[in-house]
Short mmCIF file of C-alpha atoms in Angstrom, two decimals:
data_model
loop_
_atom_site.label_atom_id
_atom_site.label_comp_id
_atom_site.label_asym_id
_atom_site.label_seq_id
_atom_site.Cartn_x
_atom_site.Cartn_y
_atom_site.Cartn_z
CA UNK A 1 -109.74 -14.09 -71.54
CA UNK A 2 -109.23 -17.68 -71.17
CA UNK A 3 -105.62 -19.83 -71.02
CA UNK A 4 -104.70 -22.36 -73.60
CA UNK A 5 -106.60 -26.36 -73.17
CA UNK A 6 -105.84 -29.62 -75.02
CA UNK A 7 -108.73 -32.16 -76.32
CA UNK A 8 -107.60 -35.85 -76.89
CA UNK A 9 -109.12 -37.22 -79.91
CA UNK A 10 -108.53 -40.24 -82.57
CA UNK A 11 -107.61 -38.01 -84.91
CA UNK A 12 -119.13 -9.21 -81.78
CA UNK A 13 -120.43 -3.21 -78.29
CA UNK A 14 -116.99 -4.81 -78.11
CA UNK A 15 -116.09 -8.12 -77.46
CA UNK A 16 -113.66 -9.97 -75.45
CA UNK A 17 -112.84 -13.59 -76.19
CA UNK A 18 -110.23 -16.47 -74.90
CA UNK A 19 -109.16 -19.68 -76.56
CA UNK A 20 -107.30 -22.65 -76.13
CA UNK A 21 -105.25 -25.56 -78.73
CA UNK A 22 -104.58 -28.64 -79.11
CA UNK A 23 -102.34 -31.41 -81.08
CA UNK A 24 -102.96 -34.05 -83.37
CA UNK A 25 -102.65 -37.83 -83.78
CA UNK A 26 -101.20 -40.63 -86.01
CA UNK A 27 -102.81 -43.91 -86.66
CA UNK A 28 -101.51 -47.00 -88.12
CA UNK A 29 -102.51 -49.23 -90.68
CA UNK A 30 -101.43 -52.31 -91.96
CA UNK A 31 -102.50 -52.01 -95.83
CA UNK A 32 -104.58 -54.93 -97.65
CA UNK A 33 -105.47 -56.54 -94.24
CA UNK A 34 -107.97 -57.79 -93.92
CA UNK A 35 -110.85 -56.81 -90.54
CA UNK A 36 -113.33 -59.19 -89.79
CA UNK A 37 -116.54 -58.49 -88.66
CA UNK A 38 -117.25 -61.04 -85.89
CA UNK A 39 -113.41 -59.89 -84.69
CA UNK A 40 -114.14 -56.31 -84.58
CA UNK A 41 -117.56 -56.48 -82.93
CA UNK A 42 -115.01 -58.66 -80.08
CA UNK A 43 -112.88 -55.86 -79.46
CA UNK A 44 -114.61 -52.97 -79.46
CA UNK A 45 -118.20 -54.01 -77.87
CA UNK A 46 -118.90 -53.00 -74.15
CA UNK A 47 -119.79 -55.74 -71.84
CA UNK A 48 -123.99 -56.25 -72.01
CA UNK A 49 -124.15 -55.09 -68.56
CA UNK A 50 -122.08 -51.96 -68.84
CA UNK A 51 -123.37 -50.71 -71.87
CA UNK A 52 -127.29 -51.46 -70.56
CA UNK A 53 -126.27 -49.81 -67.61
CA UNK A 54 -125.02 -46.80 -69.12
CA UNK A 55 -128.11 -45.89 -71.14
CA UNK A 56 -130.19 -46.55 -68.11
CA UNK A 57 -128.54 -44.01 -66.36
CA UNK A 58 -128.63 -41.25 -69.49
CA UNK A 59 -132.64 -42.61 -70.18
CA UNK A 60 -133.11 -41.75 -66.35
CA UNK A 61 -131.00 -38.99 -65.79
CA UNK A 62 -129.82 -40.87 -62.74
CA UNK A 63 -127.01 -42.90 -61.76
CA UNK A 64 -127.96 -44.34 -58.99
CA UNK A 65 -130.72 -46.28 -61.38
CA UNK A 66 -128.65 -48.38 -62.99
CA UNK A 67 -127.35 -49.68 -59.57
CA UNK A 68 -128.78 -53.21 -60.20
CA UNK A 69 -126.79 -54.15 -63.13
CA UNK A 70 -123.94 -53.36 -60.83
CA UNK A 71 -125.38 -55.74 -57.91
CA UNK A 72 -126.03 -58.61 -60.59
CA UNK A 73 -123.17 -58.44 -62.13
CA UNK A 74 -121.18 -58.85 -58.52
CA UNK A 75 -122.94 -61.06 -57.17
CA UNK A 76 -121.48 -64.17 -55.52
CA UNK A 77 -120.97 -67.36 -57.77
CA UNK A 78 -121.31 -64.91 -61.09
CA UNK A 79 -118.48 -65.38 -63.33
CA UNK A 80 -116.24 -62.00 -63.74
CA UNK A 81 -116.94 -60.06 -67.18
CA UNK A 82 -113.50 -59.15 -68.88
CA UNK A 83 -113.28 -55.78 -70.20
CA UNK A 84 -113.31 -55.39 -73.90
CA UNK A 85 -109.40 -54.63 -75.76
CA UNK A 86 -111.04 -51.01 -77.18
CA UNK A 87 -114.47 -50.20 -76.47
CA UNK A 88 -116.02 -47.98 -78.37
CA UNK A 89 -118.86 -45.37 -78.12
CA UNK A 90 -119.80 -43.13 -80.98
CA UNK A 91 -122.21 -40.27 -81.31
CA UNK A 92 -123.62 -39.68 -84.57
CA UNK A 93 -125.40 -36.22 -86.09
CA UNK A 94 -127.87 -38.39 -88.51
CA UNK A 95 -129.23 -35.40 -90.15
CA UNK A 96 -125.54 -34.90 -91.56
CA UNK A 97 -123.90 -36.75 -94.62
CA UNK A 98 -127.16 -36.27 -96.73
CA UNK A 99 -129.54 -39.69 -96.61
CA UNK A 100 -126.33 -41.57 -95.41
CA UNK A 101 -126.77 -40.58 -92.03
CA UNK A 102 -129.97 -43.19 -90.71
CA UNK A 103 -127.57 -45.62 -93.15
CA UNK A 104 -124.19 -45.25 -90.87
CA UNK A 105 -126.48 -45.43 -87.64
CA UNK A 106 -127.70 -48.62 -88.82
CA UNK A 107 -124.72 -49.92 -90.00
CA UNK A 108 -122.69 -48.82 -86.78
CA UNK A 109 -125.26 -50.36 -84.44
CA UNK A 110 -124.95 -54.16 -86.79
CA UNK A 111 -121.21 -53.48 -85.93
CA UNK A 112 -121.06 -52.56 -82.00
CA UNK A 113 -124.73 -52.80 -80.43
CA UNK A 114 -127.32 -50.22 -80.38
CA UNK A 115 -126.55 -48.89 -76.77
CA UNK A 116 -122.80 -47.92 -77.87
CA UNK A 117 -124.49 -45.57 -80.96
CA UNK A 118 -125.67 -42.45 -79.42
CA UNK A 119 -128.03 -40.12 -82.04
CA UNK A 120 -127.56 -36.37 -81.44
CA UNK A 121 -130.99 -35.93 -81.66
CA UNK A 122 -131.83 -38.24 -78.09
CA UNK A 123 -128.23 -38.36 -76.47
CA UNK A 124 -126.35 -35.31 -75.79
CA UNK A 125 -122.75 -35.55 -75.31
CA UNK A 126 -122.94 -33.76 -71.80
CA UNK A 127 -125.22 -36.29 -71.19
CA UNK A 128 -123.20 -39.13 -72.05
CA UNK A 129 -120.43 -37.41 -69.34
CA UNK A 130 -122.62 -36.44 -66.93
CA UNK A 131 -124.41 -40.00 -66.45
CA UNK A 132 -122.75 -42.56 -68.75
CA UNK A 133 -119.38 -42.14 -67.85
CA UNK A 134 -120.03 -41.10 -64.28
CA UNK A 135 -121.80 -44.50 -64.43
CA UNK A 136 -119.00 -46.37 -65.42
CA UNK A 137 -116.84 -44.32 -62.70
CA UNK A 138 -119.44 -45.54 -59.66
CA UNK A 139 -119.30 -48.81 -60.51
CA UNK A 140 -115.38 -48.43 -60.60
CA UNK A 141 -115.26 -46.99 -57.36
CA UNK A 142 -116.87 -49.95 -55.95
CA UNK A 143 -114.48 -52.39 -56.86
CA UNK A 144 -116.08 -53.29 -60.22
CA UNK A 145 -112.32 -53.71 -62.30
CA UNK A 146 -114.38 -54.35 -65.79
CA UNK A 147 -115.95 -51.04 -65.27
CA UNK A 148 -112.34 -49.43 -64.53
CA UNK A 149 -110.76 -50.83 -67.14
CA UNK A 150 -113.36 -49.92 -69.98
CA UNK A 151 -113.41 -46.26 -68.44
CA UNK A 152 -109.68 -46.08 -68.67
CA UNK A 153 -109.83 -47.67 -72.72
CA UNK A 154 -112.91 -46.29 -73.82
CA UNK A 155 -112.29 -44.28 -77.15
CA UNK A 156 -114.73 -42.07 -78.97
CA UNK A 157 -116.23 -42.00 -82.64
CA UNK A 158 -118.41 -38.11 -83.61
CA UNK A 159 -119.70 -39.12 -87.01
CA UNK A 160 -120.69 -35.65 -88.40
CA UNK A 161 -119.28 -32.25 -88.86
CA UNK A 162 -116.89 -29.48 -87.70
CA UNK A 163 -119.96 -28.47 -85.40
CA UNK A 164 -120.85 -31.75 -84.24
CA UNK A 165 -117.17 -32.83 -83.76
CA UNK A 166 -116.45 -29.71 -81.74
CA UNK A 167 -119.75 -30.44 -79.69
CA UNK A 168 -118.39 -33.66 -78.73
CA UNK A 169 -115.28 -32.43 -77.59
CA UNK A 170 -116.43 -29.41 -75.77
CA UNK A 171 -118.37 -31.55 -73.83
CA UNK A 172 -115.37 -34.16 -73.22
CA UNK A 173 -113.44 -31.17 -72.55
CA UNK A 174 -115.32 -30.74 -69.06
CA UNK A 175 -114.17 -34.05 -67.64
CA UNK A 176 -110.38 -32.29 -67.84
CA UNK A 177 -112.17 -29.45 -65.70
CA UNK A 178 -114.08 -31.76 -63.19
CA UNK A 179 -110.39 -33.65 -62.33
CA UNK A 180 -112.14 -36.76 -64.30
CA UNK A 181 -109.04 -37.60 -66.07
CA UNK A 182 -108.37 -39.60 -68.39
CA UNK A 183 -110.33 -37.52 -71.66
CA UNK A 184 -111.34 -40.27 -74.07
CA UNK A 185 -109.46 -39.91 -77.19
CA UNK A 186 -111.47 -39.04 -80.29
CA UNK A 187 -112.05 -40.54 -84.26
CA UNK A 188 -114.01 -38.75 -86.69
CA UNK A 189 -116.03 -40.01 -89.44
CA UNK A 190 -116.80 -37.16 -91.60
CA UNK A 191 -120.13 -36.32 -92.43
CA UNK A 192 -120.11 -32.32 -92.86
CA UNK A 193 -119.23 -29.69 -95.59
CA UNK A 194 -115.73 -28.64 -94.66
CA UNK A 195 -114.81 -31.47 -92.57
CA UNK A 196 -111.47 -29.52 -91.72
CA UNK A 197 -110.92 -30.95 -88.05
CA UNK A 198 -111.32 -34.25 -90.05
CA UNK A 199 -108.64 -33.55 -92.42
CA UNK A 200 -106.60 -31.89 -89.90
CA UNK A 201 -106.33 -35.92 -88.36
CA UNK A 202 -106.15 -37.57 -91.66
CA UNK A 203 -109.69 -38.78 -91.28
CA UNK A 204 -110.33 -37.28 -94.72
CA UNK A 205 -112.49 -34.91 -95.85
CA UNK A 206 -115.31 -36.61 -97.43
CA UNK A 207 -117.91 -39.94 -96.40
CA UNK A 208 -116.27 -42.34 -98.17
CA UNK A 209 -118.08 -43.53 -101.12
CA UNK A 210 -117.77 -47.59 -100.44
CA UNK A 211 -118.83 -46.51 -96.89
CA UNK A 212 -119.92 -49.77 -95.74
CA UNK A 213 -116.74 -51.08 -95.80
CA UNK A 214 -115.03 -47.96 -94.52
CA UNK A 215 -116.89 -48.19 -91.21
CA UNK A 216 -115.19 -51.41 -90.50
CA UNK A 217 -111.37 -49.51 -91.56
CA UNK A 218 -112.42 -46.76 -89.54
CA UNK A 219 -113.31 -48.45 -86.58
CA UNK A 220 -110.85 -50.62 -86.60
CA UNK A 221 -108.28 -47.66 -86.46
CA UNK A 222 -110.06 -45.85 -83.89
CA UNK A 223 -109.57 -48.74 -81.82
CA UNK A 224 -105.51 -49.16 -82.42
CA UNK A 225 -104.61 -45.80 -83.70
CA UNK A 226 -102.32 -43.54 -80.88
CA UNK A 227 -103.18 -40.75 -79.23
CA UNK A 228 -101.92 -36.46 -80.38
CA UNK A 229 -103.45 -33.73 -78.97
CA UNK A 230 -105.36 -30.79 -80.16
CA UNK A 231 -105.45 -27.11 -78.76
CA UNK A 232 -108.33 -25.55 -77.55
CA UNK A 233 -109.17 -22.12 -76.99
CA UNK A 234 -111.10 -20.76 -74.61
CA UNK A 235 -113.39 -18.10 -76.05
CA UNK A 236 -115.32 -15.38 -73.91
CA UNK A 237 -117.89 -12.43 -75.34
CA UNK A 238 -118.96 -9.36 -72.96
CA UNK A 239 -121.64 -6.96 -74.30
CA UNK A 240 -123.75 -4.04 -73.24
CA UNK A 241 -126.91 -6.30 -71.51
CA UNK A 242 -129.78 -6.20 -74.18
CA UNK A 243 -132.59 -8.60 -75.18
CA UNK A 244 -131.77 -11.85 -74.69
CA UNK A 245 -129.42 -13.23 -77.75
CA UNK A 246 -129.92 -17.06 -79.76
CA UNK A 247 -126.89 -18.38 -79.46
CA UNK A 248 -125.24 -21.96 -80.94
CA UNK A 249 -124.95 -24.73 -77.90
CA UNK A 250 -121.05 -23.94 -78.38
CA UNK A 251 -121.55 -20.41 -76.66
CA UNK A 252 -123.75 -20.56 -73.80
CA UNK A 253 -124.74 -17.20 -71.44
CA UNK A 254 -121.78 -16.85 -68.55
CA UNK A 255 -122.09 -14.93 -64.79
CA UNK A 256 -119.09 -13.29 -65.83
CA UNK A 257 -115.73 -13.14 -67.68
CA UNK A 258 -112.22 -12.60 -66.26
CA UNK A 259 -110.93 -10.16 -68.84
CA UNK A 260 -106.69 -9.74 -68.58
CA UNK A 261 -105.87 -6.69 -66.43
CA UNK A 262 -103.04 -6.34 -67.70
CA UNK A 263 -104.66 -5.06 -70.60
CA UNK A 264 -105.44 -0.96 -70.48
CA UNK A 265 -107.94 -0.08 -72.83
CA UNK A 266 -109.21 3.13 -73.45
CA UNK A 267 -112.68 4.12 -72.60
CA UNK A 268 -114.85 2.72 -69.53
CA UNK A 269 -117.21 -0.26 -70.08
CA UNK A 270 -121.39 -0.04 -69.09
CA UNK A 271 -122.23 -0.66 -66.09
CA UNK A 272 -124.47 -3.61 -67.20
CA UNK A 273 -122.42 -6.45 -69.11
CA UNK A 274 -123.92 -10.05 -71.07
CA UNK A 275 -120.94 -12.62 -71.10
CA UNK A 276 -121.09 -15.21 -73.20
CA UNK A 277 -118.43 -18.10 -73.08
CA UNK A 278 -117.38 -21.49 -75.06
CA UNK A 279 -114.30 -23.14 -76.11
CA UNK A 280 -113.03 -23.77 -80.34
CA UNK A 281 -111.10 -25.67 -81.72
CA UNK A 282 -110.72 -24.98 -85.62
CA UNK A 283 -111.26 -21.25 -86.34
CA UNK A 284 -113.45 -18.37 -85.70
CA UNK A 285 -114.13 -15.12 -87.63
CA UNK A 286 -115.46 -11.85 -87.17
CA UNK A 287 -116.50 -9.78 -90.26
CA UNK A 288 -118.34 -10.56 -93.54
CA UNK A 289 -117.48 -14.29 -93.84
CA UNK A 290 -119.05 -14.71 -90.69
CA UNK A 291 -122.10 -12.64 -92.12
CA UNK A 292 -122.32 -14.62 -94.62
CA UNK A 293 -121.71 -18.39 -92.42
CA UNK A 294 -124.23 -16.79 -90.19
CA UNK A 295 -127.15 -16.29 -92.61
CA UNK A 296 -126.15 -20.05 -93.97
CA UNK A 297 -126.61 -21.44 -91.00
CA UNK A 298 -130.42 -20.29 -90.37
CA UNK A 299 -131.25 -20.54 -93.96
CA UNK A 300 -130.66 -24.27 -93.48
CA UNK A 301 -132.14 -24.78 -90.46
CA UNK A 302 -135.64 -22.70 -92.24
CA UNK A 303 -135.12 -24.94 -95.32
CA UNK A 304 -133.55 -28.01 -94.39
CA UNK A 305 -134.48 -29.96 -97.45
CA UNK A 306 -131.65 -27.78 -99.18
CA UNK A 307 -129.45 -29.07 -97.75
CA UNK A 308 -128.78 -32.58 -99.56
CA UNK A 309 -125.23 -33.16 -99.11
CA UNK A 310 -121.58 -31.74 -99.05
CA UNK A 311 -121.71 -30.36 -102.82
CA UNK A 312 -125.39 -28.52 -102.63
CA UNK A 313 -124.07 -26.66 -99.20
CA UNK A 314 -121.44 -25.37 -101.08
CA UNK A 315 -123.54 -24.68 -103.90
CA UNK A 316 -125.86 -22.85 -101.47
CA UNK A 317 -122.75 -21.42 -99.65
CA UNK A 318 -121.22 -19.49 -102.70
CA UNK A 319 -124.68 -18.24 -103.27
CA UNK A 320 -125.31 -16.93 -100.24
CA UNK A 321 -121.83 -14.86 -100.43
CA UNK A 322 -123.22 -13.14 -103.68
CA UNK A 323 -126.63 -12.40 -102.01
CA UNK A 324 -124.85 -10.37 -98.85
CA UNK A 325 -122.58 -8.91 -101.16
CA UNK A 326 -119.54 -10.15 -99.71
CA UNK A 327 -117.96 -9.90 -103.34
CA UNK A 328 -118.75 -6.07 -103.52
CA UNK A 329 -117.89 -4.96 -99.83
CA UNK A 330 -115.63 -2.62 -101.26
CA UNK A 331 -118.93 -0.06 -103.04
CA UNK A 332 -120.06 -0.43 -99.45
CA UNK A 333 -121.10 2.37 -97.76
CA UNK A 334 -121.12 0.92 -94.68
CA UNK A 335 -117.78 1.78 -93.12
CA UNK A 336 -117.43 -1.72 -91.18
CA UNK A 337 -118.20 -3.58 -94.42
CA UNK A 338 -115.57 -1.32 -96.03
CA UNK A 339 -112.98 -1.84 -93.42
CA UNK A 340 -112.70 -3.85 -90.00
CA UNK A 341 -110.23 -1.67 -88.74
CA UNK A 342 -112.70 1.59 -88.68
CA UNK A 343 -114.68 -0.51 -85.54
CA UNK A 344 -112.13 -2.76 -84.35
CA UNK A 345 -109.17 -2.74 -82.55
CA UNK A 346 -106.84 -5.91 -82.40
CA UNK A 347 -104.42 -6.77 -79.39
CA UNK A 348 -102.43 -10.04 -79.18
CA UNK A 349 -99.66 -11.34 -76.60
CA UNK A 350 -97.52 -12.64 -79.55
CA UNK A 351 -94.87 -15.38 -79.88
CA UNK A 352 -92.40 -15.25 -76.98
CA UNK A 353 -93.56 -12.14 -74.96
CA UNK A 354 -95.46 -11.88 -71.85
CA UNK A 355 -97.10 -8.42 -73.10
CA UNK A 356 -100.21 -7.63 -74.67
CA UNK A 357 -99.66 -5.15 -77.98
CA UNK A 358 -102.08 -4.00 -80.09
CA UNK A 359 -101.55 -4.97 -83.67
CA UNK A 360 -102.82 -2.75 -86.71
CA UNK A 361 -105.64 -3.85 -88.72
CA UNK A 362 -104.95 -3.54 -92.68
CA UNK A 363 -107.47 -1.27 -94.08
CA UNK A 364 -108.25 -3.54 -96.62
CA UNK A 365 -109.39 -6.16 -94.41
CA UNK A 366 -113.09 -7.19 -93.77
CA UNK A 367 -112.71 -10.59 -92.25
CA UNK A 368 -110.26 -11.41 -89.69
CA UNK A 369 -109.98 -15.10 -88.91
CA UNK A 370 -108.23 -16.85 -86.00
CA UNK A 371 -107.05 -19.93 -86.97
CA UNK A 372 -106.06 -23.30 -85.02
CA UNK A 373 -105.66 -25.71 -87.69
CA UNK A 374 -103.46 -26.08 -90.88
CA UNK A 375 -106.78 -26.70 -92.66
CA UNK A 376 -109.52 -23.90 -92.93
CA UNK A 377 -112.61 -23.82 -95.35
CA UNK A 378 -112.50 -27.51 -96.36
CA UNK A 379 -108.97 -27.89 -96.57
CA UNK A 380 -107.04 -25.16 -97.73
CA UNK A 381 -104.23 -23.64 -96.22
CA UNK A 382 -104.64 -19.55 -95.97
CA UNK A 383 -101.73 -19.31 -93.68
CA UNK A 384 -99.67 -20.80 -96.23
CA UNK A 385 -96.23 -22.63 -95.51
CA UNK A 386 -93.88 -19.81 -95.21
CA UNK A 387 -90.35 -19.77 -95.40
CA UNK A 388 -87.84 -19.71 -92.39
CA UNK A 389 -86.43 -16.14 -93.57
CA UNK A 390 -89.83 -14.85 -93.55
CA UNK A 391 -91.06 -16.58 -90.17
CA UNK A 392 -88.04 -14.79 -88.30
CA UNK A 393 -89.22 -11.37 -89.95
CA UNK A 394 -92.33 -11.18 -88.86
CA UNK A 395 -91.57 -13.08 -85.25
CA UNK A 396 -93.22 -15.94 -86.22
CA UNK A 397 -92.89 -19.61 -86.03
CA UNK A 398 -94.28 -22.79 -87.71
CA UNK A 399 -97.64 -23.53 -87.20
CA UNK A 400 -99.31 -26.58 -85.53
CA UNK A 401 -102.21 -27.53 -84.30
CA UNK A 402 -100.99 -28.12 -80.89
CA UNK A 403 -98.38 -25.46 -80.54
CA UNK A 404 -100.05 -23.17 -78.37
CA UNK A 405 -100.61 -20.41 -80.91
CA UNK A 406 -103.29 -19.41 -83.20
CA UNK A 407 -102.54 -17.62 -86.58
CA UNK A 408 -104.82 -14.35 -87.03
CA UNK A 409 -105.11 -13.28 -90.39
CA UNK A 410 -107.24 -11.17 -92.87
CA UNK A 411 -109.39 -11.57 -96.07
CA UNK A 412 -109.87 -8.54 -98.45
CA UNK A 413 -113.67 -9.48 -99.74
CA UNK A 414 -114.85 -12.51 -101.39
CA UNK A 415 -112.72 -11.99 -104.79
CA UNK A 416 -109.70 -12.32 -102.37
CA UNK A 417 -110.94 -14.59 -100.29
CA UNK A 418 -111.36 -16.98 -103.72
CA UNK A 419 -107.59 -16.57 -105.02
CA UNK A 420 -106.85 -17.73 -101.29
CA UNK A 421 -108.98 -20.46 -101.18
CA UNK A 422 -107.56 -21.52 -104.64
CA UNK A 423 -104.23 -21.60 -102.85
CA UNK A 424 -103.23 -18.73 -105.61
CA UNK A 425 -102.24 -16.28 -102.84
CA UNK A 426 -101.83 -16.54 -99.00
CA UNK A 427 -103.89 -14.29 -96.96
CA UNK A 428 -103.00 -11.10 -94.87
CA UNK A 429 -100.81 -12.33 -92.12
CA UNK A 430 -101.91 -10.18 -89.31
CA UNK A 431 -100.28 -11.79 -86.34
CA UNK A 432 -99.19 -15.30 -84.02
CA UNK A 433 -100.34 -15.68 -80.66
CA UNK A 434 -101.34 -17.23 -77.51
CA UNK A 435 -103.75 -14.95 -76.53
CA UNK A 436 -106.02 -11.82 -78.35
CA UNK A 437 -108.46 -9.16 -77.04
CA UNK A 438 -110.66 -7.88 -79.59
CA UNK A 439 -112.37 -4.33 -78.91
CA UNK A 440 -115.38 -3.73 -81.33
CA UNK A 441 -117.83 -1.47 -81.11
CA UNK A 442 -120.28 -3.15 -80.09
CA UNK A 443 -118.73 -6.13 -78.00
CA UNK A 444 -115.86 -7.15 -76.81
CA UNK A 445 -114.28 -10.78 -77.33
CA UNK A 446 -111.00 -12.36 -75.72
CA UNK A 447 -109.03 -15.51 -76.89
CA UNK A 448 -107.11 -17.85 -74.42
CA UNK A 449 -105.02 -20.83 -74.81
CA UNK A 450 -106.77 -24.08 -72.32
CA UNK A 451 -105.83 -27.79 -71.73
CA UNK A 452 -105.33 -29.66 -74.81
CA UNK A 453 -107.58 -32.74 -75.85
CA UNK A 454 -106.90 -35.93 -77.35
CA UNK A 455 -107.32 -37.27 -80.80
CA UNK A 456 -107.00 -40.10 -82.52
CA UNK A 457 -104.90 -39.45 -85.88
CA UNK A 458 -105.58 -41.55 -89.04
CA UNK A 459 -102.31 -41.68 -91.46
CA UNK A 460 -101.21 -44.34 -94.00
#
């Protein structure tokens, strides 16, 4: 399993998986002020040579090809380009936030310049890392001090959802890995369903409605708001080899996985393994809510003209739950749909304690859910803020998004589920920890704490 990992930001033949968290960030406002276009566009635009040179070098796949903005730039007699107070880059998912999406694009790029708006569709954040910043870092190197300074203040916007949010900072994650420090902090304007790593940094949980003046407010706090952190969780899947599986770009085929020793479980493993590995941020499930997220995810990608916006997912969503039955799991005959713990077993190093134990798995449960954030299926709480008295009981302690833990818990079937989203009940606390082993029957998956990332937090 993997070890606990920060992010900066503005604002299952049995598996094994790892995981890592982070904390979160504050931004201030001054209320009723008022931001000014031309002034913004000032502070946060990259120098025309920087920002041309940086595309050049994603377009080309080459760094070395944007050399001779470098060369111009220093030559003798030019006058030395000042480094903007906050640049800015954002990467946007257009396809999200309904028809807004091609309208924020446009609307970003009036506000910064194209080259600083990256489309998920052409630019991949890895991309961005691999050549844009690396870019930046060359001409650094060699003496450029506009190019070090706007690497060392550059900030980053992911306009879209959970998924594309976590994208982005997976793939700023690696820069912590590769010794490129520092991690651009990140904003978020949300454009998903759930929106919960949004909420979780006060960036709200909806597009605003009287978006085109809300870009300008958001930017504008990306660029001054300070810096919390965020754990992440490194998350690795082994598997009897098979066909070849489709998997998200969050969870990408690995040579191997380094599965805790310490850990004795019963029963040797095939000879011939699949590992899969990728880091999370928010939450992860195994059961029938993932079933059911699952089949919602390829039925929109099939139909994509169903999906119109935040309210018809949901629609579609709640729908979808009927169809697989997650409301009558218990007349299942199928004992894993009856009960998780008749293919699963659970082990956790909890709160405090070096050692792994294994942790019972109600009967009654058919989702469990691993938890990073205080906010979980677009903004509820199924953790629930429990008292001190109960906290010491159960060897708890107070959850936060960049504590080091993650919260494990357990959902009944979808009538449960409901009364928890409602915030009616809490759900079944099942344990705290900094690490977890899963043993299915069919995979294996282990949970481990990394480096924690930056955000950039948005609160009045």
């Amino acid at each position: 399993m993997g070890s606990p990992e920060q992010t900066t930001a503005a604002a299952g033949k049995s598996p094994s998986s790892s995981s890592s968290s982070s904390s979160s960030v504050t931004i201030w406002r001054c209320t009723g002020t008022t931001i000014h276009k031309e002034d913004l566009r000032k502070r946060i635009t990259i120098p025309e040579y920087l920002r041309v040179a940086m595309r050049e070098a994603i377009g080309n796949k080459d760094v070395d090809s944007a050399m001779r903005h470098y060369e111009m730039a220093n030559a003798d007699g030019v006058e030395i380009v000042k480094a903007s107070e906050s640049p800015i880059v954002v990467f946007i998912n257009a396809k999200s936030g309904g028809r807004h999406g091609p309208e924020l694009k446009a609307r970003l790029q009036d506000l910064m310049g194209e080259e600083q708006v990256f489309d998920l569709s052409a630019v991949k954040p890895n991309e961005f890392v691999q050549y844009g910043l690396s870019c930046l870092e060359k001409f650094a190197a060699l003496g450029d001090t506009c190019a070090k300074e706007t690497r060392e203040k550059i900030r980053i916007v992911a306009a879209g959802g959970d998924g594309t949010v976590g994208w982005v900072l997976g793939c700023l994650g690696e820069l912590k890995r590769q010794n490129r420090d520092p991690v651009p902090p990140t904003g978020i304007i949300p454009l998903g369903t759930g929106n919960d790593l949004s909420r979780s940094f006060g960036w709200g949980g909806s597009f605003p409605f009287n978006w085109r003046t809300a870009t300008k407010r958001i930017l504008d706090r990306v660029a001054n708001g300070p810096v919390c952190h965020l754990d992440s969780w490194n998350l690795v899947i082994s598997m009897p080899s098979g066909e070849a599986l489709e998997t998200p770009y969050s969870l990408k085929p690995s040579d191997c996985a380094s599965l805790d020793q310490e850990l004795e479980i019963d029963g040797e493993l095939p000879e011939k393994l699949s590992y899969y590995q990728g880091v999370f941020y928010n939450y992860f499930s195994i059961g029938m809510d993932a079933q059911v997220a699952y089949g919602f995810h390829h039925l929109r990608n099939e139909k994509p003209y169903l999906a119109q916006g935040p309210l018809s997912n949901k629609l579609i969503y709640s729908g979808y739950s009927c169809k697989q039955g997650w409301f009558f799991a218990p007349c299942s005959s199928d004992p894993g749909l009856r009960g998780l713990n008749n293919i699963l077993r659970l082990y956790v190093k909890k709160v405090n304690s070096s050692k792994w134990e294994q942790v019972p798995v109600p009967s009654s449960v058919r989702s469990i859910v691993t938890l990073n954030l205080p906010s979980y299926g677009s903004g509820r709480n199924p953790w629930g803020n429990l008292k001190p008295e109960y906290l010491e009981k159960r060897g708890f302690v107070e959850a936060h998004a960049d504590d080091g833990y993650v919260e494990i818990f357990g959902l009944k079937h979808g009538w449960h589920a409901s009364m928890v989203m409602a915030e009616l009940i809490s759900a079944k606390h099942i344990a705290q920890g900094n690490q977890s082993f899963d043993l299915h029957r069919k995979f294996r998956k282990g949970v481990e704490h990394v480096d924690p990332l930056s955000f950039i937090a948005n609160r009045s």
